[in-house]
């Protein structure tokens, strides 16, 4: 595949091919653990993916074939969060999780090797997960003095059920790709060497569908779970569609032309 670099970063690689953007954590020496800088770069790349109309699907992955992501880099964990070059402790991965959820395009996690701790939560919040056979999943928070009680707990429980989610967090066991598939935690398992062709094939299938229908579906799935923020997303899409209508344009035109709007021209449905 002819992946073209989009922008240079220190901790991540960012490529595009056809309508697919690929964000890949590039810290294989620590199993792709993230620091505040890694997350800041991923957020920047996600902003670009949101604004770029050519991008229809985002793929999140990790370099090296041995890890998707091993969560927060424990060597820079300080008093109150993970510490970057500005010496401020941060948990900015929570902002990244929200972006993955709210970007109006499907995000596919392509998991080879470890998806552990905060790295596991990252794949959980993605729309779809394709796992290589060597993938290993699990949470470690209670072992290393951490936890994610947001999407990492509640959304995980929506996916695998309350009992299994509590098991995952309370025991901190690791699960192989087949176990993950069996509990509905991933969509598909493929041999490692087929991971790239599989996520490209899945992305192409999504890209062949109506963009607005996919956008509406993503916000519809989120709306039920995300409370007011979820309803805001879905309602924002309803406003987008309404702005495309002649009826909505009549309101704006009447205001600008300093006249009363004439709604009688527009069909009323039962
Ligand atoms: C992933 C796992 C189980 C792999 O084990 P193994 O034995 O295959 O590899 P090893 O030797 O542990 O790791 C290779 C190198 O990567 C570093 C290791 O320290 C090691 O370095 P060297 O000894 O070769 O110098 N490494 C791996 N993960 C790292 C990490 N997260 N931070 C810094 N260095 C890391 C095993 O490596 C493992 O259990 N890793 C730790 C997983 C973990 O606990 N992550 C943090 C969870 S908390 C979190 O992510 C979080 C949250 O809970 C809430 C908000 C935000 C974040």
PDB file of C-alpha atoms and ligand atoms in Angstrom:
ATOM      1  CA  UNK A   1       0.000   0.000   0.000  1.00  0.00           C
ATOM      2  CA  UNK A   2       1.237   3.464  -0.882  1.00  0.00           C
ATOM      3  CA  UNK A   3       1.050   5.119   2.557  1.00  0.00           C
ATOM      4  CA  UNK A   4       2.051   8.780   2.360  1.00  0.00           C
ATOM      5  CA  UNK A   5       3.338  10.653   5.422  1.00  0.00           C
ATOM      6  CA  UNK A   6       1.014  13.463   6.512  1.00  0.00           C
ATOM      7  CA  UNK A   7       3.061  15.171   9.218  1.00  0.00           C
ATOM      8  CA  UNK A   8       6.276  14.519  11.142  1.00  0.00           C
ATOM      9  CA  UNK A   9       6.056  13.848  14.869  1.00  0.00           C
ATOM     10  CA  UNK A  10       8.446  12.581  17.553  1.00  0.00           C
ATOM     11  CA  UNK A  11       6.405   9.738  19.108  1.00  0.00           C
ATOM     12  CA  UNK A  12       3.932   8.764  16.392  1.00  0.00           C
ATOM     13  CA  UNK A  13       3.770   8.074  12.668  1.00  0.00           C
ATOM     14  CA  UNK A  14       0.907   9.574  10.675  1.00  0.00           C
ATOM     15  CA  UNK A  15       0.124   8.327   7.174  1.00  0.00           C
ATOM     16  CA  UNK A  16      -2.672   8.458   4.628  1.00  0.00           C
ATOM     17  CA  UNK A  17      -3.670   6.053   1.874  1.00  0.00           C
ATOM     18  CA  UNK A  18      -6.837   6.346  -0.211  1.00  0.00           C
ATOM     19  CA  UNK A  19      -9.404   7.610   2.370  1.00  0.00           C
ATOM     20  CA  UNK A  20      -7.635   5.991   5.322  1.00  0.00           C
ATOM     21  CA  UNK A  21      -5.568   7.877   7.905  1.00  0.00           C
ATOM     22  CA  UNK A  22      -3.259   5.761  10.068  1.00  0.00           C
ATOM     23  CA  UNK A  23      -1.954   6.964  13.416  1.00  0.00           C
ATOM     24  CA  UNK A  24       0.720   4.640  14.813  1.00  0.00           C
ATOM     25  CA  UNK A  25       2.426   4.934  18.190  1.00  0.00           C
ATOM     26  CA  UNK A  26       6.167   4.673  17.562  1.00  0.00           C
ATOM     27  CA  UNK A  27       7.764   3.817  20.901  1.00  0.00           C
ATOM     28  CA  UNK A  28       8.276   0.052  20.439  1.00  0.00           C
ATOM     29  CA  UNK A  29      11.136  -0.014  23.008  1.00  0.00           C
ATOM     30  CA  UNK A  30       8.485   0.472  25.752  1.00  0.00           C
ATOM     31  CA  UNK A  31       5.709  -1.499  24.014  1.00  0.00           C
ATOM     32  CA  UNK A  32       4.290   1.807  22.731  1.00  0.00           C
ATOM     33  CA  UNK A  33       3.573   3.257  26.164  1.00  0.00           C
ATOM     34  CA  UNK A  34       2.390   6.857  25.870  1.00  0.00           C
ATOM     35  CA  UNK A  35       3.663  10.055  27.468  1.00  0.00           C
ATOM     36  CA  UNK A  36       1.838  13.416  27.465  1.00  0.00           C
ATOM     37  CA  UNK A  37       3.745  14.263  24.257  1.00  0.00           C
ATOM     38  CA  UNK A  38       2.652  11.024  22.543  1.00  0.00           C
ATOM     39  CA  UNK A  39      -0.942  11.810  23.417  1.00  0.00           C
ATOM     40  CA  UNK A  40      -0.620  15.463  22.389  1.00  0.00           C
ATOM     41  CA  UNK A  41       0.674  14.340  18.989  1.00  0.00           C
ATOM     42  CA  UNK A  42      -2.168  11.822  18.610  1.00  0.00           C
ATOM     43  CA  UNK A  43      -4.682  14.560  19.454  1.00  0.00           C
ATOM     44  CA  UNK A  44      -3.097  16.822  16.830  1.00  0.00           C
ATOM     45  CA  UNK A  45      -3.302  14.043  14.223  1.00  0.00           C
ATOM     46  CA  UNK A  46      -6.934  13.367  15.177  1.00  0.00           C
ATOM     47  CA  UNK A  47      -7.740  17.073  14.639  1.00  0.00           C
ATOM     48  CA  UNK A  48      -6.249  16.801  11.151  1.00  0.00           C
ATOM     49  CA  UNK A  49      -8.305  13.638  10.497  1.00  0.00           C
ATOM     50  CA  UNK A  50     -11.479  15.433  11.584  1.00  0.00           C
ATOM     51  CA  UNK A  51     -10.881  18.468   9.341  1.00  0.00           C
ATOM     52  CA  UNK A  52      -9.658  16.551   6.278  1.00  0.00           C
ATOM     53  CA  UNK A  53     -12.714  15.661   4.181  1.00  0.00           C
ATOM     54  CA  UNK A  54     -10.665  13.064   2.271  1.00  0.00           C
ATOM     55  CA  UNK A  55     -10.215  11.032   5.467  1.00  0.00           C
ATOM     56  CA  UNK A  56     -13.158   8.655   5.849  1.00  0.00           C
ATOM     57  CA  UNK A  57     -11.712   6.114   8.296  1.00  0.00           C
ATOM     58  CA  UNK A  58      -8.982   6.402  10.931  1.00  0.00           C
ATOM     59  CA  UNK A  59      -6.812   3.438  11.903  1.00  0.00           C
ATOM     60  CA  UNK A  60      -5.069   3.467  15.280  1.00  0.00           C
ATOM     61  CA  UNK A  61      -2.146   1.083  15.682  1.00  0.00           C
ATOM     62  CA  UNK A  62       1.349   0.615  17.129  1.00  0.00           C
ATOM     63  CA  UNK A  63       4.748   0.099  15.511  1.00  0.00           C
ATOM     64  CA  UNK A  64       6.814  -3.055  15.872  1.00  0.00           C
ATOM     65  CA  UNK A  65       4.275  -5.889  15.775  1.00  0.00           C
ATOM     66  CA  UNK A  66       4.742  -6.629  19.505  1.00  0.00           C
ATOM     67  CA  UNK A  67       2.450  -4.014  21.031  1.00  0.00           C
ATOM     68  CA  UNK A  68      -0.516  -1.845  20.188  1.00  0.00           C
ATOM     69  CA  UNK A  69       0.000   0.193  23.365  1.00  0.00           C
ATOM     70  CA  UNK A  70       1.012  -0.620  26.960  1.00  0.00           C
ATOM     71  CA  UNK A  71      -0.721   2.414  28.479  1.00  0.00           C
ATOM     72  CA  UNK A  72       0.793   5.336  30.314  1.00  0.00           C
ATOM     73  CA  UNK A  73       4.591   5.368  30.461  1.00  0.00           C
ATOM     74  CA  UNK A  74       5.236   4.575  34.124  1.00  0.00           C
ATOM     75  CA  UNK A  75       8.691   6.118  34.000  1.00  0.00           C
ATOM     76  CA  UNK A  76       7.190   9.611  33.551  1.00  0.00           C
ATOM     77  CA  UNK A  77       4.303   9.142  35.954  1.00  0.00           C
ATOM     78  CA  UNK A  78       4.572  11.881  38.542  1.00  0.00           C
ATOM     79  CA  UNK A  79       2.571  13.464  41.316  1.00  0.00           C
ATOM     80  CA  UNK A  80      -0.924  13.804  39.779  1.00  0.00           C
ATOM     81  CA  UNK A  81      -0.407  12.457  36.273  1.00  0.00           C
ATOM     82  CA  UNK A  82       2.087  11.799  33.511  1.00  0.00           C
ATOM     83  CA  UNK A  83       4.764  14.484  33.226  1.00  0.00           C
ATOM     84  CA  UNK A  84       5.937  15.863  29.889  1.00  0.00           C
ATOM     85  CA  UNK A  85       8.585  18.410  28.904  1.00  0.00           C
ATOM     86  CA  UNK A  86       6.537  21.254  30.468  1.00  0.00           C
ATOM     87  CA  UNK A  87       6.801  19.507  33.902  1.00  0.00           C
ATOM     88  CA  UNK A  88       2.993  19.564  34.296  1.00  0.00           C
ATOM     89  CA  UNK A  89       1.323  16.267  35.281  1.00  0.00           C
ATOM     90  CA  UNK A  90      -1.408  15.354  32.794  1.00  0.00           C
ATOM     91  CA  UNK A  91      -4.014  12.688  32.011  1.00  0.00           C
ATOM     92  CA  UNK A  92      -4.527  13.997  28.492  1.00  0.00           C
ATOM     93  CA  UNK A  93      -5.273  10.476  27.196  1.00  0.00           C
ATOM     94  CA  UNK A  94      -8.816  11.087  28.473  1.00  0.00           C
ATOM     95  CA  UNK A  95      -9.156  13.922  25.920  1.00  0.00           C
ATOM     96  CA  UNK A  96      -7.897  11.569  23.216  1.00  0.00           C
ATOM     97  CA  UNK A  97     -10.499   8.962  24.200  1.00  0.00           C
ATOM     98  CA  UNK A  98     -13.258  11.570  23.809  1.00  0.00           C
ATOM     99  CA  UNK A  99     -11.909  12.566  20.389  1.00  0.00           C
ATOM    100  CA  UNK A 100     -11.879   8.960  19.180  1.00  0.00           C
ATOM    101  CA  UNK A 101     -15.490   8.712  20.238  1.00  0.00           C
ATOM    102  CA  UNK A 102     -16.686  12.030  18.838  1.00  0.00           C
ATOM    103  CA  UNK A 103     -14.844  12.230  15.506  1.00  0.00           C
ATOM    104  CA  UNK A 104     -17.634  11.670  12.942  1.00  0.00           C
ATOM    105  CA  UNK A 105     -15.729   8.899  11.168  1.00  0.00           C
ATOM    106  CA  UNK A 106     -15.154   5.299  12.240  1.00  0.00           C
ATOM    107  CA  UNK A 107     -11.904   4.614  14.095  1.00  0.00           C
ATOM    108  CA  UNK A 108     -10.488   1.094  13.732  1.00  0.00           C
ATOM    109  CA  UNK A 109      -7.979  -0.240  16.265  1.00  0.00           C
ATOM    110  CA  UNK A 110      -5.477  -2.607  14.646  1.00  0.00           C
ATOM    111  CA  UNK A 111      -3.992  -4.540  17.551  1.00  0.00           C
ATOM    112  CA  UNK A 112      -0.811  -6.584  17.278  1.00  0.00           C
ATOM    113  CA  UNK A 113       0.691  -7.723  20.575  1.00  0.00           C
ATOM    114  CA  UNK A 114      -0.057  -5.983  23.848  1.00  0.00           C
ATOM    115  CA  UNK A 115      -3.123  -3.788  24.379  1.00  0.00           C
ATOM    116  CA  UNK A 116      -2.682  -3.251  28.089  1.00  0.00           C
ATOM    117  CA  UNK A 117      -3.752  -0.703  30.712  1.00  0.00           C
ATOM    118  CA  UNK A 118      -4.517   2.686  29.176  1.00  0.00           C
ATOM    119  CA  UNK A 119      -3.573   1.091  25.842  1.00  0.00           C
ATOM    120  CA  UNK A 120      -6.372  -1.402  26.283  1.00  0.00           C
ATOM    121  CA  UNK A 121      -8.832   1.426  26.926  1.00  0.00           C
ATOM    122  CA  UNK A 122      -7.724   3.088  23.691  1.00  0.00           C
ATOM    123  CA  UNK A 123      -8.783   0.058  21.631  1.00  0.00           C
ATOM    124  CA  UNK A 124     -11.987  -0.257  23.694  1.00  0.00           C
ATOM    125  CA  UNK A 125     -13.120   3.262  22.710  1.00  0.00           C
ATOM    126  CA  UNK A 126     -12.440   2.660  19.010  1.00  0.00           C
ATOM    127  CA  UNK A 127     -15.461   1.780  16.849  1.00  0.00           C
ATOM    128  CA  UNK A 128     -13.989  -1.530  15.701  1.00  0.00           C
ATOM    129  CA  UNK A 129     -11.014  -3.681  16.699  1.00  0.00           C
ATOM    130  CA  UNK A 130      -9.137  -6.046  14.428  1.00  0.00           C
ATOM    131  CA  UNK A 131      -6.677  -8.190  16.351  1.00  0.00           C
ATOM    132  CA  UNK A 132      -3.645 -10.123  15.191  1.00  0.00           C
ATOM    133  CA  UNK A 133      -3.298 -13.636  16.572  1.00  0.00           C
ATOM    134  CA  UNK A 134      -0.494 -12.444  18.867  1.00  0.00           C
ATOM    135  CA  UNK A 135      -2.703  -9.807  20.509  1.00  0.00           C
ATOM    136  CA  UNK A 136      -2.960  -9.829  24.320  1.00  0.00           C
ATOM    137  CA  UNK A 137      -5.525  -7.772  26.168  1.00  0.00           C
ATOM    138  CA  UNK A 138      -5.933  -6.675  29.770  1.00  0.00           C
ATOM    139  CA  UNK A 139      -6.035  -3.972  32.407  1.00  0.00           C
ATOM    140  CA  UNK A 140      -3.245  -3.508  34.947  1.00  0.00           C
ATOM    141  CA  UNK A 141      -4.395  -0.425  36.875  1.00  0.00           C
ATOM    142  CA  UNK A 142      -4.980  -2.012  40.286  1.00  0.00           C
ATOM    143  CA  UNK A 143      -1.541  -3.707  40.015  1.00  0.00           C
ATOM    144  CA  UNK A 144       0.347  -0.495  39.278  1.00  0.00           C
ATOM    145  CA  UNK A 145      -1.725   1.987  41.271  1.00  0.00           C
ATOM    146  CA  UNK A 146      -4.143   3.312  38.681  1.00  0.00           C
ATOM    147  CA  UNK A 147      -7.591   2.826  37.193  1.00  0.00           C
ATOM    148  CA  UNK A 148      -9.823   4.223  34.438  1.00  0.00           C
ATOM    149  CA  UNK A 149     -13.355   4.467  35.751  1.00  0.00           C
ATOM    150  CA  UNK A 150     -14.613   6.349  32.690  1.00  0.00           C
ATOM    151  CA  UNK A 151     -14.932   4.679  29.285  1.00  0.00           C
ATOM    152  CA  UNK A 152     -12.396   2.126  30.568  1.00  0.00           C
ATOM    153  CA  UNK A 153     -14.973   0.787  33.019  1.00  0.00           C
ATOM    154  CA  UNK A 154     -18.477   1.753  31.877  1.00  0.00           C
ATOM    155  CA  UNK A 155     -18.021   1.357  28.130  1.00  0.00           C
ATOM    156  CA  UNK A 156     -16.001  -1.830  28.614  1.00  0.00           C
ATOM    157  CA  UNK A 157     -18.934  -3.193  30.630  1.00  0.00           C
ATOM    158  CA  UNK A 158     -21.323  -2.293  27.792  1.00  0.00           C
ATOM    159  CA  UNK A 159     -19.158  -4.323  25.440  1.00  0.00           C
ATOM    160  CA  UNK A 160     -18.341  -7.451  27.452  1.00  0.00           C
ATOM    161  CA  UNK A 161     -20.989  -7.257  30.211  1.00  0.00           C
ATOM    162  CA  UNK A 162     -20.736  -6.279  33.855  1.00  0.00           C
ATOM    163  CA  UNK A 163     -19.387  -9.581  35.196  1.00  0.00           C
ATOM    164  CA  UNK A 164     -16.611  -9.871  32.626  1.00  0.00           C
ATOM    165  CA  UNK A 165     -15.627  -6.186  32.931  1.00  0.00           C
ATOM    166  CA  UNK A 166     -15.332  -6.533  36.711  1.00  0.00           C
ATOM    167  CA  UNK A 167     -13.257  -9.696  36.242  1.00  0.00           C
ATOM    168  CA  UNK A 168     -10.942  -7.870  33.808  1.00  0.00           C
ATOM    169  CA  UNK A 169     -10.332  -5.025  36.270  1.00  0.00           C
ATOM    170  CA  UNK A 170     -10.343  -6.915  39.592  1.00  0.00           C
ATOM    171  CA  UNK A 171      -8.080  -9.802  38.474  1.00  0.00           C
ATOM    172  CA  UNK A 172      -5.877  -7.941  35.950  1.00  0.00           C
ATOM    173  CA  UNK A 173      -5.544 -11.166  33.929  1.00  0.00           C
ATOM    174  CA  UNK A 174      -4.432 -11.187  30.308  1.00  0.00           C
ATOM    175  CA  UNK A 175      -6.615 -12.539  27.509  1.00  0.00           C
ATOM    176  CA  UNK A 176      -5.501 -13.831  24.129  1.00  0.00           C
ATOM    177  CA  UNK A 177      -7.037 -12.859  20.807  1.00  0.00           C
ATOM    178  CA  UNK A 178      -9.441 -15.815  20.683  1.00  0.00           C
ATOM    179  CA  UNK A 179     -10.692 -15.125  24.224  1.00  0.00           C
ATOM    180  CA  UNK A 180     -11.167 -11.475  23.275  1.00  0.00           C
ATOM    181  CA  UNK A 181     -13.161 -12.516  20.207  1.00  0.00           C
ATOM    182  CA  UNK A 182     -15.288 -14.889  22.288  1.00  0.00           C
ATOM    183  CA  UNK A 183     -16.250 -12.099  24.715  1.00  0.00           C
ATOM    184  CA  UNK A 184     -17.058  -9.634  21.924  1.00  0.00           C
ATOM    185  CA  UNK A 185     -14.096  -7.397  22.800  1.00  0.00           C
ATOM    186  CA  UNK A 186     -12.759  -7.505  19.230  1.00  0.00           C
ATOM    187  CA  UNK A 187     -14.434  -7.858  15.839  1.00  0.00           C
ATOM    188  CA  UNK A 188     -12.007 -10.173  14.065  1.00  0.00           C
ATOM    189  CA  UNK A 189      -8.787 -12.107  14.591  1.00  0.00           C
ATOM    190  CA  UNK A 190      -6.304 -12.585  11.751  1.00  0.00           C
ATOM    191  CA  UNK A 191      -2.716 -13.810  11.383  1.00  0.00           C
ATOM    192  CA  UNK A 192      -0.252 -10.991  12.132  1.00  0.00           C
ATOM    193  CA  UNK A 193       0.893 -10.802   8.514  1.00  0.00           C
ATOM    194  CA  UNK A 194      -2.728 -10.213   7.413  1.00  0.00           C
ATOM    195  CA  UNK A 195      -3.470  -7.382   9.857  1.00  0.00           C
ATOM    196  CA  UNK A 196      -2.731  -4.549   7.436  1.00  0.00           C
ATOM    197  CA  UNK A 197      -4.605  -6.052   4.480  1.00  0.00           C
ATOM    198  CA  UNK A 198      -7.567  -6.759   6.747  1.00  0.00           C
ATOM    199  CA  UNK A 199      -7.895  -3.254   8.176  1.00  0.00           C
ATOM    200  CA  UNK A 200      -7.448  -1.767   4.708  1.00  0.00           C
ATOM    201  CA  UNK A 201     -10.181  -4.105   3.376  1.00  0.00           C
ATOM    202  CA  UNK A 202     -12.515  -3.201   6.257  1.00  0.00           C
ATOM    203  CA  UNK A 203     -11.820   0.514   5.808  1.00  0.00           C
ATOM    204  CA  UNK A 204     -12.527   0.221   2.083  1.00  0.00           C
ATOM    205  CA  UNK A 205     -15.868  -1.462   2.833  1.00  0.00           C
ATOM    206  CA  UNK A 206     -16.816   1.412   5.152  1.00  0.00           C
ATOM    207  CA  UNK A 207     -15.630   4.014   2.628  1.00  0.00           C
ATOM    208  CA  UNK A 208     -17.907   2.448  -0.010  1.00  0.00           C
ATOM    209  CA  UNK A 209     -20.933   3.325   2.179  1.00  0.00           C
ATOM    210  CA  UNK A 210     -22.825   6.610   2.460  1.00  0.00           C
ATOM    211  CA  UNK A 211     -20.639   8.985   4.526  1.00  0.00           C
ATOM    212  CA  UNK A 212     -23.642  10.714   6.102  1.00  0.00           C
ATOM    213  CA  UNK A 213     -25.276   7.412   7.008  1.00  0.00           C
ATOM    214  CA  UNK A 214     -22.058   6.231   8.695  1.00  0.00           C
ATOM    215  CA  UNK A 215     -21.729   9.590  10.488  1.00  0.00           C
ATOM    216  CA  UNK A 216     -25.326   9.415  11.736  1.00  0.00           C
ATOM    217  CA  UNK A 217     -24.858   5.823  12.870  1.00  0.00           C
ATOM    218  CA  UNK A 218     -21.705   6.586  14.864  1.00  0.00           C
ATOM    219  CA  UNK A 219     -23.397   9.440  16.715  1.00  0.00           C
ATOM    220  CA  UNK A 220     -26.524   7.297  17.187  1.00  0.00           C
ATOM    221  CA  UNK A 221     -24.501   4.510  18.810  1.00  0.00           C
ATOM    222  CA  UNK A 222     -22.778   7.089  21.029  1.00  0.00           C
ATOM    223  CA  UNK A 223     -25.977   8.961  21.940  1.00  0.00           C
ATOM    224  CA  UNK A 224     -27.486   6.146  23.962  1.00  0.00           C
ATOM    225  CA  UNK A 225     -24.369   5.811  26.116  1.00  0.00           C
ATOM    226  CA  UNK A 226     -22.823   9.266  26.307  1.00  0.00           C
ATOM    227  CA  UNK A 227     -25.593  11.221  28.005  1.00  0.00           C
ATOM    228  CA  UNK A 228     -25.925  14.904  27.085  1.00  0.00           C
ATOM    229  CA  UNK A 229     -22.615  14.867  25.173  1.00  0.00           C
ATOM    230  CA  UNK A 230     -23.898  11.950  23.077  1.00  0.00           C
ATOM    231  CA  UNK A 231     -27.228  13.638  22.421  1.00  0.00           C
ATOM    232  CA  UNK A 232     -25.356  16.829  21.492  1.00  0.00           C
ATOM    233  CA  UNK A 233     -23.393  14.914  18.838  1.00  0.00           C
ATOM    234  CA  UNK A 234     -26.495  13.309  17.361  1.00  0.00           C
ATOM    235  CA  UNK A 235     -28.415  16.598  17.522  1.00  0.00           C
ATOM    236  CA  UNK A 236     -25.492  18.398  15.887  1.00  0.00           C
ATOM    237  CA  UNK A 237     -25.815  16.018  12.967  1.00  0.00           C
ATOM    238  CA  UNK A 238     -29.575  16.662  12.859  1.00  0.00           C
ATOM    239  CA  UNK A 239     -28.801  20.409  12.677  1.00  0.00           C
ATOM    240  CA  UNK A 240     -26.308  19.746   9.878  1.00  0.00           C
ATOM    241  CA  UNK A 241     -28.996  17.917   7.892  1.00  0.00           C
ATOM    242  CA  UNK A 242     -31.563  20.635   8.686  1.00  0.00           C
ATOM    243  CA  UNK A 243     -29.185  23.365   7.427  1.00  0.00           C
ATOM    244  CA  UNK A 244     -29.125  21.510   4.108  1.00  0.00           C
ATOM    245  CA  UNK A 245     -32.924  21.881   3.768  1.00  0.00           C
ATOM    246  CA  UNK A 246     -34.768  24.644   1.908  1.00  0.00           C
ATOM    247  CA  UNK A 247     -36.957  25.217   4.962  1.00  0.00           C
ATOM    248  CA  UNK A 248     -33.950  26.124   7.141  1.00  0.00           C
ATOM    249  CA  UNK A 249     -32.523  28.348   4.395  1.00  0.00           C
ATOM    250  CA  UNK A 250     -35.857  30.207   4.214  1.00  0.00           C
ATOM    251  CA  UNK A 251     -35.430  31.209   7.891  1.00  0.00           C
ATOM    252  CA  UNK A 252     -31.976  32.638   7.283  1.00  0.00           C
ATOM    253  CA  UNK A 253     -32.964  34.348   4.012  1.00  0.00           C
ATOM    254  CA  UNK A 254     -36.041  35.960   5.581  1.00  0.00           C
ATOM    255  CA  UNK A 255     -33.890  37.369   8.388  1.00  0.00           C
ATOM    256  CA  UNK A 256     -31.325  38.802   5.956  1.00  0.00           C
ATOM    257  CA  UNK A 257     -34.091  40.181   3.669  1.00  0.00           C
ATOM    258  CA  UNK A 258     -35.902  41.723   6.671  1.00  0.00           C
ATOM    259  CA  UNK A 259     -39.214  39.958   5.919  1.00  0.00           C
ATOM    260  CA  UNK A 260     -41.373  37.346   7.643  1.00  0.00           C
ATOM    261  CA  UNK A 261     -40.426  33.770   6.730  1.00  0.00           C
ATOM    262  CA  UNK A 262     -42.909  31.894   4.517  1.00  0.00           C
ATOM    263  CA  UNK A 263     -42.936  28.287   5.763  1.00  0.00           C
ATOM    264  CA  UNK A 264     -45.969  27.340   3.607  1.00  0.00           C
ATOM    265  CA  UNK A 265     -43.769  26.334   0.654  1.00  0.00           C
ATOM    266  CA  UNK A 266     -42.238  23.390   2.490  1.00  0.00           C
ATOM    267  CA  UNK A 267     -43.782  19.925   2.816  1.00  0.00           C
ATOM    268  CA  UNK A 268     -45.043  18.805   6.216  1.00  0.00           C
ATOM    269  CA  UNK A 269     -44.775  15.078   6.775  1.00  0.00           C
ATOM    270  CA  UNK A 270     -47.254  13.133   8.917  1.00  0.00           C
TER     271      UNK A 270
HETATM  272  C1  LIG B   1       2.836  -5.192  28.580  1.00  0.00           C
HETATM  273  C2  LIG B   1       3.631  -6.135  29.458  1.00  0.00           C
HETATM  274  C3  LIG B   1       2.712  -7.165  30.121  1.00  0.00           C
HETATM  275  C4  LIG B   1       4.656  -6.878  28.551  1.00  0.00           C
HETATM  276  O1  LIG B   1       5.506  -7.678  29.317  1.00  0.00           O
HETATM  277  P1  LIG B   1       6.888  -8.228  28.651  1.00  0.00           P
HETATM  278  O2  LIG B   1       7.534  -9.071  29.715  1.00  0.00           O
HETATM  279  O3  LIG B   1       6.611  -8.828  27.331  1.00  0.00           O
HETATM  280  O4  LIG B   1       7.760  -6.921  28.341  1.00  0.00           O
HETATM  281  P2  LIG B   1       8.552  -6.010  29.384  1.00  0.00           P
HETATM  282  O5  LIG B   1       9.936  -6.498  29.554  1.00  0.00           O
HETATM  283  O6  LIG B   1       7.767  -5.791  30.615  1.00  0.00           O
HETATM  284  O7  LIG B   1       8.551  -4.617  28.580  1.00  0.00           O
HETATM  285  C5  LIG B   1       9.546  -4.300  27.613  1.00  0.00           C
HETATM  286  C6  LIG B   1      10.076  -2.925  27.958  1.00  0.00           C
HETATM  287  O8  LIG B   1       9.001  -2.002  27.882  1.00  0.00           O
HETATM  288  C7  LIG B   1       8.876  -1.315  29.108  1.00  0.00           C
HETATM  289  C8  LIG B   1       9.404  -2.298  30.139  1.00  0.00           C
HETATM  290  O9  LIG B   1       9.767  -1.625  31.319  1.00  0.00           O
HETATM  291  C9  LIG B   1      10.587  -2.875  29.400  1.00  0.00           C
HETATM  292  O10 LIG B   1      11.638  -1.973  29.426  1.00  0.00           O
HETATM  293  P3  LIG B   1      13.179  -2.493  29.680  1.00  0.00           P
HETATM  294  O11 LIG B   1      13.142  -3.287  30.942  1.00  0.00           O
HETATM  295  O12 LIG B   1      13.473  -3.349  28.469  1.00  0.00           O
HETATM  296  O13 LIG B   1      13.979  -1.248  29.757  1.00  0.00           O
HETATM  297  N1  LIG B   1       7.461  -1.001  29.333  1.00  0.00           N
HETATM  298  C10 LIG B   1       6.409  -1.768  29.048  1.00  0.00           C
HETATM  299  N2  LIG B   1       5.264  -1.153  29.393  1.00  0.00           N
HETATM  300  C11 LIG B   1       5.634   0.037  29.915  1.00  0.00           C
HETATM  301  C12 LIG B   1       4.900   1.117  30.451  1.00  0.00           C
HETATM  302  N3  LIG B   1       3.547   1.142  30.494  1.00  0.00           N
HETATM  303  N4  LIG B   1       5.597   2.185  30.895  1.00  0.00           N
HETATM  304  C13 LIG B   1       6.928   2.218  30.830  1.00  0.00           C
HETATM  305  N5  LIG B   1       7.673   1.212  30.333  1.00  0.00           N
HETATM  306  C14 LIG B   1       7.025   0.129  29.877  1.00  0.00           C
HETATM  307  C15 LIG B   1       4.438  -5.378  30.539  1.00  0.00           C
HETATM  308  O14 LIG B   1       5.426  -4.611  29.911  1.00  0.00           O
HETATM  309  C16 LIG B   1       3.587  -4.500  31.384  1.00  0.00           C
HETATM  310  O15 LIG B   1       2.864  -4.963  32.240  1.00  0.00           O
HETATM  311  N6  LIG B   1       3.696  -3.187  31.183  1.00  0.00           N
HETATM  312  C17 LIG B   1       3.085  -2.183  32.026  1.00  0.00           C
HETATM  313  C18 LIG B   1       1.615  -2.014  31.682  1.00  0.00           C
HETATM  314  C19 LIG B   1       0.991  -0.978  32.586  1.00  0.00           C
HETATM  315  O16 LIG B   1       0.865  -1.192  33.757  1.00  0.00           O
HETATM  316  N7  LIG B   1       0.579   0.186  32.027  1.00  0.00           N
HETATM  317  C20 LIG B   1       0.059   1.297  32.757  1.00  0.00           C
HETATM  318  C21 LIG B   1      -1.374   1.073  33.194  1.00  0.00           C
HETATM  319  S1  LIG B   1      -2.143   2.506  33.920  1.00  0.00           S
HETATM  320  C22 LIG B   1      -2.583   3.436  32.516  1.00  0.00           C
HETATM  321  O17 LIG B   1      -2.128   3.158  31.457  1.00  0.00           O
HETATM  322  C23 LIG B   1      -3.500   4.585  32.654  1.00  0.00           C
HETATM  323  C24 LIG B   1      -4.590   4.558  33.492  1.00  0.00           C
HETATM  324  O18 LIG B   1      -4.829   3.476  34.209  1.00  0.00           O
HETATM  325  C25 LIG B   1      -5.433   5.666  33.625  1.00  0.00           C
HETATM  326  C26 LIG B   1      -5.198   6.779  32.861  1.00  0.00           C
HETATM  327  C27 LIG B   1      -4.113   6.803  32.016  1.00  0.00           C
HETATM  328  C28 LIG B   1      -3.278   5.709  31.888  1.00  0.00           C
END
